[in-house]
Tab-separated table of C-alpha atoms in Angstrom:
chain	number	residue	atom	x	y	z
A	18	GLN	CA	-0.045	0.005	0.002
A	19	LEU	CA	1.459	3.337	-1.041
A	20	GLN	CA	2.212	5.724	1.839
A	21	LEU	CA	3.542	9.218	1.905
A	22	GLN	CA	5.116	10.936	4.929
A	23	GLU	CA	6.092	14.573	5.230
A	24	SER	CA	8.988	15.709	7.378
A	25	GLY	CA	10.684	18.953	8.229
A	26	PRO	CA	10.770	21.792	10.722
A	27	GLY	CA	7.445	22.753	12.297
A	28	LEU	CA	8.582	26.310	12.927
A	29	VAL	CA	10.190	28.750	10.460
A	30	LYS	CA	11.119	32.365	11.017
A	31	PRO	CA	9.723	35.126	8.828
A	32	SER	CA	11.834	35.784	5.693
A	33	GLU	CA	13.519	32.387	5.985
A	34	THR	CA	13.031	29.284	3.826
A	35	LEU	CA	10.602	26.492	4.505
A	36	SER	CA	11.920	23.102	3.548
A	37	LEU	CA	9.953	19.826	3.616
A	38	THR	CA	10.521	16.367	2.351
A	39	CYS	CA	7.930	13.715	1.395
A	40	THR	CA	9.090	10.131	1.595
A	41	VAL	CA	7.197	7.594	-0.444
A	42	SER	CA	7.000	3.982	0.676
A	43	GLY	CA	5.189	0.958	-0.717
A	44	GLY	CA	5.856	2.013	-4.237
A	45	SER	CA	8.318	3.757	-6.523
A	46	ILE	CA	8.405	7.444	-7.112
A	47	SER	CA	9.610	6.652	-10.603
A	48	SER	CA	6.349	4.924	-11.566
A	49	SER	CA	5.244	6.075	-14.994
A	50	GLY	CA	2.180	8.270	-15.231
A	51	PHE	CA	2.180	9.658	-11.643
A	52	TYR	CA	3.078	13.135	-10.530
A	53	TRP	CA	3.936	14.037	-6.908
A	54	GLY	CA	2.396	17.132	-5.486
A	55	TRP	CA	2.352	19.557	-2.598
A	56	ILE	CA	-0.860	21.063	-1.327
A	57	ARG	CA	-1.349	23.306	1.728
A	58	GLN	CA	-4.146	24.238	4.043
A	59	PRO	CA	-4.015	27.245	6.361
A	60	PRO	CA	-5.635	26.646	9.701
A	61	GLY	CA	-9.384	26.545	9.376
A	62	LYS	CA	-9.222	27.233	5.674
A	63	GLY	CA	-9.393	25.496	2.318
A	64	LEU	CA	-6.885	23.682	0.142
A	65	GLU	CA	-4.300	25.308	-2.167
A	66	TRP	CA	-2.208	23.471	-4.738
A	67	ILE	CA	1.464	24.521	-4.560
A	68	GLY	CA	2.944	22.445	-7.361
A	69	SER	CA	3.723	19.058	-8.812
A	70	ILE	CA	6.759	17.180	-10.110
A	71	TYR	CA	7.324	14.141	-12.304
A	72	TYR	CA	10.171	11.751	-11.522
A	73	SER	CA	12.050	13.042	-14.597
A	74	GLY	CA	12.189	16.439	-12.889
A	75	ASN	CA	9.472	18.218	-14.831
A	76	THR	CA	7.755	20.686	-12.533
A	77	TYR	CA	4.581	22.734	-12.469
A	78	TYR	CA	3.917	25.459	-9.984
A	79	ASN	CA	1.006	27.595	-8.907
A	80	SER	CA	1.652	30.978	-10.407
A	81	SER	CA	0.650	32.632	-7.085
A	82	LEU	CA	3.731	31.071	-5.475
A	83	LYS	CA	5.998	30.422	-8.460
A	84	SER	CA	8.615	33.047	-7.629
A	85	ARG	CA	9.239	31.454	-4.232
A	86	VAL	CA	8.737	27.735	-4.784
A	87	THR	CA	11.077	24.961	-5.823
A	88	ILE	CA	10.100	21.302	-5.917
A	89	SER	CA	12.713	18.682	-6.485
A	90	VAL	CA	12.860	14.893	-6.652
A	91	ASP	CA	15.472	12.313	-5.536
A	92	THR	CA	14.627	9.010	-7.079
A	93	SER	CA	17.485	7.234	-5.343
A	94	LYS	CA	15.861	8.107	-1.957
A	95	ASN	CA	12.275	7.779	-3.252
A	96	HIS	CA	11.445	11.151	-1.970
A	97	PHE	CA	10.603	14.650	-3.203
A	98	SER	CA	11.046	18.030	-1.534
A	99	LEU	CA	9.534	21.489	-1.293
A	100	ARG	CA	11.386	24.742	-0.684
A	101	LEU	CA	9.434	27.958	-0.100
A	102	THR	CA	11.523	31.128	0.286
A	103	SER	CA	10.864	34.407	2.041
A	104	VAL	CA	8.059	33.041	4.135
A	105	THR	CA	5.552	35.202	6.001
A	106	ALA	CA	2.776	34.435	8.537
A	107	ALA	CA	0.487	33.847	5.531
A	108	ASP	CA	2.466	30.714	4.714
A	109	THR	CA	1.490	29.151	8.077
A	110	ALA	CA	-0.422	26.009	7.065
A	111	VAL	CA	-0.624	22.224	7.133
A	112	TYR	CA	1.481	21.072	4.207
A	113	TYR	CA	0.465	17.840	2.521
A	114	CYS	CA	2.209	15.748	-0.081
A	115	ALA	CA	0.179	13.548	-2.397
A	116	ARG	CA	0.457	11.360	-5.473
A	117	GLY	CA	-1.119	12.812	-8.590
A	118	SER	CA	-2.745	10.721	-11.283
A	119	PHE	CA	-4.498	11.315	-14.591
A	120	CYS	CA	-2.505	14.538	-14.898
A	121	SER	CA	-2.243	17.099	-17.506
A	122	GLY	CA	0.676	19.463	-17.096
A	123	GLY	CA	0.997	18.555	-13.481
A	124	ASN	CA	-2.715	19.222	-12.946
A	125	CYS	CA	-3.902	16.062	-11.273
A	126	ARG	CA	-6.290	14.408	-9.048
A	127	PHE	CA	-4.596	13.464	-5.768
A	128	ASP	CA	-4.608	10.127	-3.907
A	129	PRO	CA	-3.258	9.107	-1.491
A	130	TRP	CA	-2.130	11.960	0.675
A	131	GLY	CA	0.372	12.109	3.448
A	132	GLN	CA	-0.847	12.848	6.943
A	133	GLY	CA	0.262	16.464	6.717
A	134	THR	CA	2.650	18.530	8.725
A	135	LEU	CA	1.912	21.889	10.340
A	136	VAL	CA	4.444	24.630	9.618
A	137	THR	CA	4.166	27.784	11.621
A	138	VAL	CA	5.883	30.946	10.526
A	139	SER	CA	6.737	32.989	13.556
A	140	SER	CA	9.705	34.729	15.175
B	12	ASP	CA	-7.834	30.271	-12.464
B	13	ILE	CA	-11.090	28.289	-12.425
B	14	GLN	CA	-13.216	29.148	-9.352
B	15	MET	CA	-14.972	26.323	-7.591
B	16	THR	CA	-17.988	27.276	-5.531
B	17	GLN	CA	-19.660	24.785	-3.163
B	18	SER	CA	-23.040	25.054	-1.563
B	19	PRO	CA	-23.997	25.017	1.147
B	20	SER	CA	-20.904	25.948	3.176
B	21	SER	CA	-22.291	23.816	6.025
B	22	LEU	CA	-25.276	21.740	6.801
B	23	SER	CA	-26.758	19.878	9.745
B	24	ALA	CA	-28.226	16.415	9.104
B	25	SER	CA	-29.255	13.301	10.990
B	26	VAL	CA	-28.028	9.762	10.625
B	27	GLY	CA	-29.939	8.130	7.802
B	28	ASP	CA	-30.618	11.455	5.924
B	29	ARG	CA	-29.999	11.878	2.216
B	30	VAL	CA	-27.443	14.657	1.773
B	31	THR	CA	-26.585	16.563	-1.441
B	32	ILE	CA	-23.714	18.965	-1.874
B	33	THR	CA	-23.250	21.030	-4.995
B	34	CYS	CA	-20.152	22.320	-6.733
B	35	ARG	CA	-20.175	24.914	-9.512
B	36	ALA	CA	-17.227	25.697	-11.721
B	37	SER	CA	-16.617	29.219	-13.163
B	38	GLN	CA	-16.249	27.675	-16.588
B	39	SER	CA	-16.903	24.282	-18.165
B	40	ILE	CA	-14.599	21.572	-16.868
B	41	ALA	CA	-16.196	18.614	-18.651
B	42	SER	CA	-15.938	15.757	-16.061
B	43	TYR	CA	-12.580	16.752	-14.573
B	44	LEU	CA	-14.157	17.001	-11.105
B	45	HIS	CA	-13.252	15.088	-8.001
B	46	TRP	CA	-14.604	14.893	-4.448
B	47	TYR	CA	-12.650	14.526	-1.241
B	48	GLN	CA	-13.668	13.883	2.353
B	49	GLN	CA	-11.642	15.416	5.207
B	50	LYS	CA	-12.131	14.544	8.839
B	51	PRO	CA	-10.634	16.700	11.587
B	52	ARG	CA	-6.909	16.405	11.911
B	53	GLU	CA	-6.723	14.045	8.906
B	54	ALA	CA	-5.669	14.357	5.299
B	55	PRO	CA	-8.270	14.588	2.591
B	56	LYS	CA	-9.365	11.314	1.082
B	57	LEU	CA	-10.515	10.793	-2.492
B	58	LEU	CA	-14.097	9.632	-2.720
B	59	ILE	CA	-15.260	10.283	-6.265
B	60	TYR	CA	-13.175	10.957	-9.401
B	61	ALA	CA	-14.128	12.064	-12.837
B	62	ALA	CA	-17.432	13.377	-11.515
B	63	SER	CA	-19.097	10.016	-11.049
B	64	SER	CA	-16.632	7.227	-10.480
B	65	LEU	CA	-16.364	5.722	-7.017
B	66	GLN	CA	-12.857	5.377	-5.657
B	67	SER	CA	-11.949	1.832	-4.625
B	68	GLY	CA	-12.985	1.022	-1.081
B	69	VAL	CA	-15.470	3.936	-0.758
B	70	PRO	CA	-18.945	2.901	0.371
B	71	SER	CA	-21.637	2.862	-2.364
B	72	ARG	CA	-23.813	5.265	-0.404
B	73	PHE	CA	-21.536	7.973	-1.953
B	74	SER	CA	-22.321	8.995	-5.550
B	75	GLY	CA	-21.457	11.876	-7.821
B	76	SER	CA	-23.008	13.355	-10.879
B	77	GLY	CA	-22.756	16.279	-13.283
B	78	SER	CA	-20.621	17.586	-16.085
B	79	GLY	CA	-19.746	20.978	-17.505
B	80	THR	CA	-20.148	23.459	-14.719
B	81	ASP	CA	-22.585	21.861	-12.206
B	82	PHE	CA	-21.860	18.844	-10.025
B	83	THR	CA	-23.357	17.075	-7.051
B	84	LEU	CA	-22.097	14.785	-4.367
B	85	THR	CA	-24.848	12.652	-2.747
B	86	ILE	CA	-24.742	10.578	0.391
B	87	SER	CA	-27.767	8.317	0.220
B	88	SER	CA	-27.992	7.527	3.888
B	89	LEU	CA	-25.761	9.516	6.194
B	90	GLN	CA	-23.734	7.396	8.640
B	91	PRO	CA	-21.956	8.594	11.825
B	92	GLU	CA	-18.549	8.271	10.123
B	93	ASP	CA	-19.620	10.616	7.388
B	94	PHE	CA	-19.618	13.735	9.431
B	95	ALA	CA	-16.720	15.609	7.840
B	96	THR	CA	-15.839	18.392	5.430
B	97	TYR	CA	-16.229	17.714	1.691
B	98	TYR	CA	-14.243	19.408	-1.017
B	99	CYS	CA	-14.583	19.401	-4.791
B	100	GLN	CA	-11.517	19.833	-7.001
B	101	GLN	CA	-11.111	20.454	-10.749
B	102	ASN	CA	-8.088	19.413	-12.862
B	103	PHE	CA	-9.307	20.646	-16.164
B	104	ASN	CA	-6.939	23.624	-16.118
B	105	THR	CA	-3.781	24.426	-14.260
B	106	PRO	CA	-3.708	25.300	-11.384
B	107	PRO	CA	-5.976	22.601	-9.987
B	108	THR	CA	-8.374	24.388	-7.679
B	109	PHE	CA	-10.586	23.335	-4.804
B	110	GLY	CA	-14.011	24.450	-3.557
B	111	GLN	CA	-14.111	26.162	-0.172
B	112	GLY	CA	-15.555	23.044	1.498
B	113	THR	CA	-18.919	21.884	2.871
B	114	LYS	CA	-19.005	20.884	6.494
B	115	VAL	CA	-21.546	18.228	7.333
B	116	GLU	CA	-22.468	18.348	11.054
B	117	ILE	CA	-24.646	16.274	13.277
B	118	LYS	CA	-28.187	17.657	13.757
């Protein structure tokens, strides 16, 4: 059974860089046809897609975050990562990683999801 | 970006009730519409994909319909474990976007 697990600091200072990793188990991140995505949810709010990556390294980002986001993949470690620079309090959210399928240009439906990790931006 | 609007934002219902949630897209998205269930402190779970296809393992009391701009999620007989927030999502255009959610509460 495919499982995803987010990891990384739970507290980041304003103006610094948020870095998270999603480790995939029970399957290969190099499986053809699947993208790997990051989605976030501010406390008490809805879901926002951040971006998606294919195992080859092709990436797609939400234009609202594009200037600050980098998603990368390490197939040898079966994980992919998120970097978000110059964070502010508005970036405080639960960050989820998920597998994307039936995608067009990184635009996918997502299943399964990791359990999520809360990242708080505060000094 | 395509805007997804769900209604109602919340509803109260009793066990055994039939519940319908609607999702409207700001432009036609064919059948590129998916429904998720999220329980408190849990990740979203895919229930319905491509507007009307039931994800493996999801109870048959859940069903979806619609195409173009108007979609519905129906729970035929609400069970205690169904009290949650439901989100629709489109992947017709990038970026994929979600509705604001519909919270189903116990009456």
